[in-house]
Amino acid sequence: MRAARRRWADSARPGRRLRAARRAFRARRALARRTPARLARSVWAGSRALVRRVRAFSQGLSLRWKIAAALAGGCALVAVAIGLLIHQARVAQTVTTARESATAQLVRVRQLYELTGQVDQSDADAAVDDGRLPSALRESALAGRRSTFVDLDGPDPAVWAARPIGGQVLSVRLPLAAERADLREFDRELVAWGALVVALAALGGAGLASRLSRELRTAAATARRISRGELDARIGQSGPDTARNEVAELARAVDTMAASLQRRLEAEQRFTADVAHELRTPLTGLHTAAELLPPSRPTELVRDRVAALRTLTEDLLEIARLDARVERPALEIRPLGALVEGILRRCGFAVELVDVDGREDTLVRTDPRRLERIVANLVANARRHGASPVEVTVTGTTVTVRDHGPGFPSHVLRDGPQRFVTGSRERGQGSGLGLTIALGQAAVIGAEVALENAESGGAVATVTLPRG
């Protein structure tokens, strides 16, 4: 068995050698293909990929950490540059001192050698034609020059000094192990102090950037509050004692913009309220006069237009009160299903009411009069702009009004209902004020209104009320 295995190994050995030779040849060919130009392109591509990764990582950092990293990086570069300069100066000083010491020792040994013809045996570092002498130093000495040679990186650091004497080379060697140890200790101290300086710079940068980030976040939060309708929100950095920097200028600009916007909106709200209030008196007289007209088709048209104008005026007054935030709800705890059923019955809407909970009516905390206004407006909007059937569904604390028409326009879903925005170019009709009043009254009673389109078609308005 062993002989068979040996014969098989001997027969397979040439094939193994051939495969190894092929692998070596492919490796040499791949190495030959890596020309300097290709290597340069690969290095350039790798550096670009690294830069992209670093840029992507930095973009995900907040402003505070970016400033801290920038300060730490700058201080690290300065610390490295200063550390290298100090290191080179210390090395040069050590080398100069070692050369001077070796030269002085060489002079003393030469004088003793010229007097006695021998090298003092007590001085173990002085010798004639020392075999350890570096070749460059030996050649320089044989050329008639006195030279020194310093080796700080070898396993046995030392400084040599040599000169010619009688066709031979007299040399002196001084060990520099202690000096190299001192240099390494000095380098460690430089690294430690540099790291401490970089850490302090990073902490200082983080503190400075934290204050800047906090001020910017305050400005952003105030801007968001203003966009939600809190026109009296201010950053509070507009006084004469505030700092004169870019962030303070931004804060003052935002406060000035908010104050100007508040004044303009309040002026528009007062104008709307004043116009609607002034229209009530002539409209009341016009309504009374229309009622005294004899029955006829023109009389019906006049009465219809006067009623529409009165409804529009009341809606404008209601919106003005909602914008001024003077409405105060009278909250009560009521069963939602029975409340919605009574609202639909009083409004006279022919809609389909579906009580999903069925047996147990959920209690909600709401203002019945304002909830009636919300549900009535949503149902009226569904009947006017949608298609039958119009369904009102009560589920827990939510009321859903759905029609089977074309659904809400995209701008309503995106930006919310706008006042008098035209929805149909052909008919010249728009969303009017119903949805705007419904959302405003919902905000007063603490409810939420969500507008969406059903997958099978139709507009869906969902009112979610607080539980009682």
Coordinates of C-alpha atoms in Angstrom, one line a residue:
M1 CA 0.0 0.0 0.0
R2 CA 2.8 2.4 0.9
A3 CA 4.6 1.6 -2.4
A4 CA 1.4 2.3 -4.4
R5 CA 0.9 5.6 -2.6
R6 CA 4.6 6.5 -3.3
R7 CA 4.2 5.6 -7.0
W8 CA 1.0 7.7 -7.2
A9 CA 2.7 10.7 -5.6
D10 CA 5.7 10.4 -7.9
S11 CA 3.3 10.4 -10.9
A12 CA 1.3 13.4 -9.7
R13 CA 4.4 15.5 -8.8
P14 CA 5.1 16.7 -12.4
G15 CA 1.5 17.8 -12.7
R16 CA 1.7 19.8 -9.4
R17 CA 4.9 21.4 -10.6
L18 CA 3.3 22.4 -13.9
R19 CA 0.3 23.9 -12.1
A20 CA 2.6 25.8 -9.7
A21 CA 4.6 27.1 -12.7
R22 CA 1.4 28.2 -14.4
R23 CA 0.3 30.1 -11.3
A24 CA 3.7 31.8 -11.0
F25 CA 3.6 32.8 -14.7
R26 CA 0.1 34.3 -14.3
A27 CA 1.2 36.2 -11.2
R28 CA 4.3 37.6 -13.1
R29 CA 2.1 38.5 -16.1
A30 CA -0.4 40.3 -13.9
L31 CA 2.4 42.2 -12.1
A32 CA 3.8 43.2 -15.5
R33 CA 0.5 44.5 -16.6
R34 CA 0.4 46.8 -13.6
T35 CA 2.3 49.6 -15.4
P36 CA 2.9 52.9 -13.5
A37 CA 0.1 54.5 -15.4
R38 CA -2.4 51.9 -14.3
L39 CA -1.1 52.0 -10.8
A40 CA -1.5 55.8 -10.8
R41 CA -5.1 55.4 -12.1
S42 CA -5.9 52.8 -9.5
V43 CA -4.5 55.0 -6.7
W44 CA -6.4 58.0 -8.0
A45 CA -9.7 56.0 -8.2
G46 CA -9.1 54.7 -4.6
S47 CA -8.4 58.2 -3.3
R48 CA -11.6 59.5 -5.0
A49 CA -13.6 56.7 -3.5
L50 CA -12.2 57.6 -0.1
V51 CA -13.0 61.2 -0.5
R52 CA -16.6 60.3 -1.5
R53 CA -17.0 58.2 1.6
V54 CA -15.6 60.9 3.8
R55 CA -17.9 63.5 2.2
A56 CA -21.0 61.2 2.6
F57 CA -20.1 60.7 6.2
S58 CA -19.6 64.4 6.9
Q59 CA -22.9 65.3 5.3
G60 CA -24.7 63.1 7.8
L61 CA -23.1 65.0 10.7
S62 CA -24.8 67.9 12.4
L63 CA -23.4 71.4 12.3
R64 CA -22.0 71.1 15.9
W65 CA -19.9 68.0 15.1
K66 CA -18.8 69.4 11.8
I67 CA -17.4 72.5 13.5
A68 CA -15.8 70.4 16.3
A69 CA -14.2 68.1 13.8
A70 CA -12.9 71.1 11.7
L71 CA -11.4 72.7 14.8
A72 CA -9.9 69.4 16.0
G73 CA -8.5 68.7 12.5
G74 CA -7.0 72.1 12.2
C75 CA -5.4 71.9 15.6
A76 CA -4.2 68.4 14.8
L77 CA -2.4 69.7 11.7
V78 CA -0.8 72.5 13.6
A79 CA 0.2 70.2 16.4
V80 CA 1.8 67.7 13.9
A81 CA 3.6 70.5 12.1
I82 CA 4.9 72.0 15.4
G83 CA 5.8 68.6 16.7
L84 CA 7.8 67.7 13.6
L85 CA 9.7 71.0 13.9
I86 CA 10.4 70.5 17.5
H87 CA 11.4 66.9 16.9
Q88 CA 13.8 67.9 14.1
A89 CA 15.3 70.6 16.2
R90 CA 15.8 68.3 19.2
V91 CA 17.4 65.6 16.9
A92 CA 19.7 68.2 15.3
Q93 CA 20.7 69.5 18.8
T94 CA 21.4 65.9 19.9
V95 CA 23.4 65.1 16.8
T96 CA 25.5 68.3 17.0
T97 CA 26.3 67.7 20.7
A98 CA 27.3 64.1 19.9
R99 CA 29.5 65.2 17.0
E100 CA 31.2 67.8 19.2
S101 CA 31.8 65.3 22.0
A102 CA 33.2 62.7 19.6
T103 CA 35.5 65.2 18.0
A104 CA 36.8 66.4 21.4
Q105 CA 37.4 62.8 22.4
L106 CA 39.2 62.1 19.1
V107 CA 41.5 65.1 19.7
R108 CA 42.3 63.9 23.2
V109 CA 43.0 60.4 21.9
R110 CA 45.2 61.7 19.0
Q111 CA 47.3 63.8 21.4
L112 CA 47.8 60.8 23.7
Y113 CA 48.6 58.5 20.7
E114 CA 51.2 61.0 19.3
L115 CA 52.9 61.1 22.8
T116 CA 52.8 57.5 23.6
G117 CA 52.3 55.8 20.3
Q118 CA 49.5 53.8 21.8
V119 CA 45.8 54.1 22.4
D120 CA 44.9 54.3 26.0
Q121 CA 43.5 50.9 26.9
S122 CA 41.2 52.4 29.5
D123 CA 39.4 54.1 26.7
A124 CA 37.5 51.2 25.2
D125 CA 35.8 53.3 22.5
A126 CA 39.0 54.5 20.8
A127 CA 40.9 52.2 18.4
V128 CA 43.2 52.2 15.4
D129 CA 41.7 50.6 12.3
D130 CA 38.5 49.5 14.1
G131 CA 36.7 46.8 12.2
R132 CA 33.3 48.2 13.2
L133 CA 34.1 51.5 11.5
P134 CA 31.6 52.5 8.8
S135 CA 33.0 52.2 5.3
A136 CA 32.0 55.8 4.4
L137 CA 33.8 57.2 7.4
R138 CA 36.9 55.0 6.7
E139 CA 37.1 56.2 3.1
S140 CA 36.7 59.9 4.2
A141 CA 39.5 59.4 6.8
L142 CA 41.9 57.7 4.4
A143 CA 41.2 60.7 2.0
G144 CA 42.8 62.9 4.7
R145 CA 39.7 64.4 6.3
R146 CA 38.5 64.3 9.9
S147 CA 34.9 63.3 9.8
T148 CA 32.1 62.1 12.0
F149 CA 29.2 59.7 11.5
V150 CA 26.0 59.4 13.5
D151 CA 23.8 56.4 13.6
L152 CA 20.6 56.8 15.6
D153 CA 18.3 54.3 13.9
G154 CA 20.4 51.1 14.1
P155 CA 20.2 48.5 16.8
D156 CA 23.3 50.0 18.5
P157 CA 23.1 53.8 18.1
A158 CA 26.5 55.5 18.3
V159 CA 28.5 58.5 17.0
W160 CA 31.9 57.9 15.3
A161 CA 34.8 60.3 14.8
A162 CA 37.8 59.3 12.7
R163 CA 41.0 60.9 11.2
P164 CA 44.1 59.6 9.4
I165 CA 47.2 59.0 11.4
G166 CA 50.3 57.4 9.9
G167 CA 48.5 55.6 7.0
Q168 CA 46.0 54.3 9.5
V169 CA 42.6 55.4 10.8
L170 CA 42.2 56.5 14.4
S171 CA 38.6 56.4 15.5
V172 CA 36.5 57.1 18.5
R173 CA 33.0 55.7 19.1
L174 CA 30.6 57.1 21.7
P175 CA 27.3 55.2 22.4
L176 CA 24.0 57.1 22.0
A177 CA 21.5 54.7 23.5
A178 CA 20.7 57.1 26.3
E179 CA 20.2 60.0 23.9
R180 CA 17.9 57.9 21.7
A181 CA 15.9 56.9 24.7
D182 CA 15.6 60.5 25.7
L183 CA 14.5 61.4 22.1
R184 CA 11.8 58.7 22.2
E185 CA 10.6 59.8 25.6
F186 CA 10.5 63.4 24.2
D187 CA 8.5 62.2 21.2
R188 CA 6.0 60.5 23.5
E189 CA 5.6 63.6 25.5
L190 CA 5.0 65.6 22.3
V191 CA 2.3 63.1 21.1
A192 CA 0.6 63.2 24.5
W193 CA 0.6 67.0 24.7
G194 CA -0.5 67.2 21.1
A195 CA -3.4 64.8 21.7
L196 CA -4.4 66.9 24.8
V197 CA -4.4 70.1 22.8
V198 CA -6.5 68.5 20.0
A199 CA -8.9 67.1 22.6
L200 CA -9.3 70.5 24.3
A201 CA -9.8 72.1 20.9
A202 CA -12.5 69.5 20.0
L203 CA -14.2 70.2 23.3
G204 CA -14.0 73.9 22.9
G205 CA -15.3 73.6 19.3
A206 CA -18.1 71.4 20.4
G207 CA -19.1 73.9 23.1
L208 CA -19.0 76.8 20.7
A209 CA -20.8 74.9 18.0
S210 CA -23.4 73.7 20.5
R211 CA -24.3 77.3 21.3
L212 CA -24.5 78.1 17.7
S213 CA -26.5 75.0 16.9
R214 CA -28.9 75.8 19.8
E215 CA -29.5 79.3 18.5
L216 CA -30.1 78.0 15.0
R217 CA -32.5 75.3 16.3
T218 CA -34.3 78.0 18.3
A219 CA -34.7 80.1 15.1
A220 CA -35.9 77.0 13.1
A221 CA -38.4 76.1 15.9
T222 CA -39.7 79.6 15.9
A223 CA -40.1 79.6 12.2
R224 CA -42.1 76.4 12.4
R225 CA -44.4 77.9 15.0
I226 CA -45.0 80.9 12.8
S227 CA -45.8 78.6 9.9
R228 CA -48.4 76.8 12.1
G229 CA -50.1 80.1 12.8
E230 CA -48.5 81.3 16.0
L231 CA -47.8 84.8 14.7
D232 CA -46.8 86.1 18.1
A233 CA -43.8 83.6 18.3
R234 CA -40.4 85.4 18.5
I235 CA -36.9 84.2 18.9
G236 CA -36.2 87.0 21.4
Q237 CA -32.8 88.3 20.2
S238 CA -33.9 91.7 18.9
G239 CA -32.8 93.8 21.8
P240 CA -30.0 96.4 21.7
D241 CA -27.8 94.3 24.0
T242 CA -27.7 91.2 21.8
A243 CA -24.6 90.0 20.0
R244 CA -23.7 91.4 16.6
N245 CA -23.1 88.3 14.7
E246 CA -24.7 86.3 11.8
V247 CA -26.9 84.3 14.1
A248 CA -28.2 87.4 15.9
E249 CA -28.9 89.0 12.5
L250 CA -30.8 86.0 11.4
A251 CA -32.8 86.1 14.6
R252 CA -33.6 89.7 14.2
A253 CA -34.6 89.1 10.6
V254 CA -37.0 86.3 11.6
D255 CA -38.5 88.4 14.4
T256 CA -39.0 91.4 12.0
M257 CA -40.5 89.1 9.4
A258 CA -42.9 87.6 12.0
A259 CA -43.9 91.0 13.3
S260 CA -44.6 92.3 9.8
L261 CA -46.5 89.2 8.8
Q262 CA -48.6 89.4 12.0
R263 CA -49.5 93.0 11.3
R264 CA -50.5 92.3 7.8
L265 CA -52.6 89.3 8.7
E266 CA -54.3 91.1 11.6
A267 CA -55.1 94.0 9.2
E268 CA -56.6 91.5 6.7
Q269 CA -58.6 89.8 9.5
R270 CA -59.9 93.1 10.7
F271 CA -60.8 94.2 7.2
T272 CA -62.7 90.9 6.6
A273 CA -64.5 91.2 9.9
D274 CA -65.4 94.8 9.3
V275 CA -66.6 94.2 5.8
A276 CA -68.8 91.3 6.9
H277 CA -70.1 93.2 9.9
E278 CA -71.0 96.3 7.8
L279 CA -72.7 94.1 5.2
R280 CA -75.1 92.6 7.8
T281 CA -77.2 95.7 8.3
P282 CA -77.9 96.4 4.6
L283 CA -78.4 92.6 4.0
T284 CA -81.0 92.5 6.8
G285 CA -82.9 95.3 5.2
L286 CA -82.6 93.7 1.8
H287 CA -83.9 90.5 3.2
T288 CA -86.8 92.2 4.8
A289 CA -87.6 94.0 1.6
A290 CA -87.4 90.8 -0.4
E291 CA -89.9 89.2 1.9
L292 CA -92.4 92.0 1.2
L293 CA -92.3 91.4 -2.6
P294 CA -95.3 89.8 -4.2
P295 CA -94.9 86.1 -5.0
S296 CA -93.4 85.6 -8.4
R297 CA -90.4 84.0 -10.2
P298 CA -88.2 87.1 -10.0
T299 CA -89.1 87.3 -6.3
E300 CA -87.8 83.8 -5.7
L301 CA -84.6 84.6 -7.5
V302 CA -84.0 87.7 -5.4
R303 CA -84.8 85.9 -2.2
D304 CA -82.4 83.0 -3.2
R305 CA -79.6 85.4 -3.9
V306 CA -80.1 87.4 -0.7
A307 CA -80.1 84.2 1.3
A308 CA -76.8 83.1 -0.4
L309 CA -75.3 86.5 0.3
R310 CA -76.4 86.3 4.0
T311 CA -74.8 82.8 4.3
L312 CA -71.6 84.0 2.8
T313 CA -71.5 87.0 5.1
E314 CA -72.0 84.8 8.2
D315 CA -69.3 82.5 7.0
L316 CA -66.9 85.4 6.6
L317 CA -67.7 86.5 10.1
E318 CA -67.1 83.0 11.4
I319 CA -63.7 82.7 9.6
A320 CA -62.7 86.1 11.0
R321 CA -63.5 84.9 14.5
L322 CA -61.6 81.7 14.0
D323 CA -58.6 83.6 12.6
A324 CA -58.6 85.9 15.6
R325 CA -58.7 82.9 17.9
V326 CA -61.5 84.4 20.1
E327 CA -63.7 81.3 19.9
R328 CA -64.1 79.4 23.2
P329 CA -65.7 76.0 23.1
A330 CA -68.4 74.8 25.5
L331 CA -67.2 71.2 25.9
E332 CA -69.5 68.4 27.0
I333 CA -69.3 64.6 27.2
R334 CA -71.8 63.1 24.8
P335 CA -72.3 59.7 23.0
L336 CA -71.0 60.2 19.5
G337 CA -73.4 57.9 17.6
A338 CA -76.5 59.5 19.0
L339 CA -75.0 63.0 18.6
V340 CA -74.2 62.5 14.9
E341 CA -77.6 60.9 14.3
G342 CA -79.3 64.0 15.8
I343 CA -77.1 66.3 13.7
L344 CA -78.1 64.6 10.5
R345 CA -81.8 64.6 11.4
R346 CA -81.8 68.3 12.2
C347 CA -79.9 69.2 9.1
G348 CA -82.3 67.2 6.9
F349 CA -79.6 65.4 5.0
A350 CA -80.6 62.2 3.2
V351 CA -77.4 60.3 3.9
E352 CA -76.6 56.8 5.0
L353 CA -75.5 56.5 8.7
V354 CA -73.5 53.4 9.6
D355 CA -72.8 52.8 13.2
V356 CA -69.9 50.3 13.2
D357 CA -69.7 49.9 17.0
G358 CA -73.5 49.1 17.1
R359 CA -74.2 48.1 20.6
E360 CA -72.1 50.5 22.7
D361 CA -71.9 54.2 21.9
T362 CA -68.5 55.8 22.6
L363 CA -68.4 58.9 24.7
V364 CA -66.5 61.9 23.4
R365 CA -65.6 65.3 24.8
T366 CA -66.8 67.9 22.3
D367 CA -68.9 71.1 21.7
P368 CA -72.2 69.8 20.1
R369 CA -72.9 73.0 18.3
R370 CA -69.4 73.2 16.7
L371 CA -69.4 69.5 15.9
E372 CA -72.8 70.0 14.1
R373 CA -71.2 72.8 12.1
I374 CA -68.2 70.5 11.2
V375 CA -70.4 67.5 10.2
A376 CA -72.9 69.7 8.3
N377 CA -70.2 71.4 6.3
L378 CA -68.5 68.1 5.4
V379 CA -71.8 66.5 4.3
A380 CA -72.8 69.6 2.3
N381 CA -69.4 69.6 0.6
A382 CA -69.7 65.9 -0.2
R383 CA -73.2 66.4 -1.7
R384 CA -72.2 69.5 -3.6
H385 CA -68.9 68.3 -5.1
G386 CA -69.2 64.5 -4.9
A387 CA -71.7 61.9 -6.0
S388 CA -74.2 59.8 -4.2
P389 CA -74.4 57.8 -2.1
V390 CA -72.9 59.9 0.8
E391 CA -72.1 57.8 3.8
V392 CA -71.5 58.9 7.4
T393 CA -69.7 56.3 9.5
V394 CA -69.2 56.4 13.2
T395 CA -66.4 54.2 14.5
G396 CA -65.3 54.7 18.1
T397 CA -64.3 58.3 18.4
T398 CA -64.2 59.0 14.6
V399 CA -66.8 60.3 12.2
T400 CA -66.1 59.5 8.5
V401 CA -67.9 61.3 5.7
R402 CA -67.5 59.7 2.2
D403 CA -68.9 60.3 -1.2
H404 CA -68.4 58.5 -4.5
G405 CA -67.4 61.4 -6.7
P406 CA -64.1 62.3 -8.3
G407 CA -62.4 62.9 -4.9
F408 CA -60.5 65.8 -3.5
P409 CA -58.2 67.8 -5.9
S410 CA -54.5 67.2 -5.5
H411 CA -53.9 70.8 -4.3
V412 CA -56.4 70.3 -1.4
L413 CA -54.7 67.1 -0.3
R414 CA -51.3 68.7 -0.6
D415 CA -51.9 72.2 0.8
G416 CA -55.2 71.9 2.6
P417 CA -58.4 73.7 1.7
Q418 CA -58.0 77.2 0.4
R419 CA -60.6 79.9 0.5
F420 CA -62.5 80.4 -2.7
V421 CA -60.1 78.3 -4.7
T422 CA -61.7 77.3 -8.0
G423 CA -62.0 73.5 -8.4
S424 CA -63.6 73.4 -11.9
R425 CA -62.6 75.7 -14.7
E426 CA -65.8 74.8 -16.6
R427 CA -68.3 75.6 -13.8
G428 CA -66.2 78.2 -12.1
Q429 CA -66.9 76.6 -8.7
G430 CA -64.4 75.9 -5.9
S431 CA -64.1 74.5 -2.4
G432 CA -65.6 77.7 -1.0
L433 CA -65.5 78.2 2.8
G434 CA -67.1 74.9 4.1
L435 CA -63.9 72.9 4.5
T436 CA -62.0 75.9 5.9
I437 CA -64.7 76.4 8.5
A438 CA -64.8 72.7 9.3
L439 CA -61.0 72.6 9.9
G440 CA -61.1 75.8 12.0
Q441 CA -63.9 74.6 14.2
A442 CA -62.2 71.2 14.6
A443 CA -59.1 73.0 15.9
V444 CA -61.2 74.9 18.5
I445 CA -62.7 71.7 20.0
G446 CA -59.4 69.8 19.8
A447 CA -60.4 67.4 17.0
E448 CA -58.4 66.4 13.9
V449 CA -59.7 66.3 10.3
A450 CA -57.9 64.1 7.8
L451 CA -58.7 64.5 4.0
E452 CA -58.0 61.7 1.6
N453 CA -59.3 59.9 -1.5
A454 CA -60.6 56.3 -1.3
E455 CA -58.9 53.7 -3.5
S456 CA -62.2 52.8 -5.2
G457 CA -63.0 56.5 -5.8
G458 CA -64.5 59.3 -3.8
A459 CA -63.5 61.8 -1.1
V460 CA -63.1 60.7 2.5
A461 CA -63.1 63.2 5.4
T462 CA -62.3 61.7 8.9
V463 CA -63.0 63.6 12.1
T464 CA -61.2 62.2 15.2
L465 CA -62.6 63.5 18.5
P466 CA -61.0 63.3 22.0
R467 CA -62.4 60.5 24.1
G468 CA -64.7 61.6 26.9

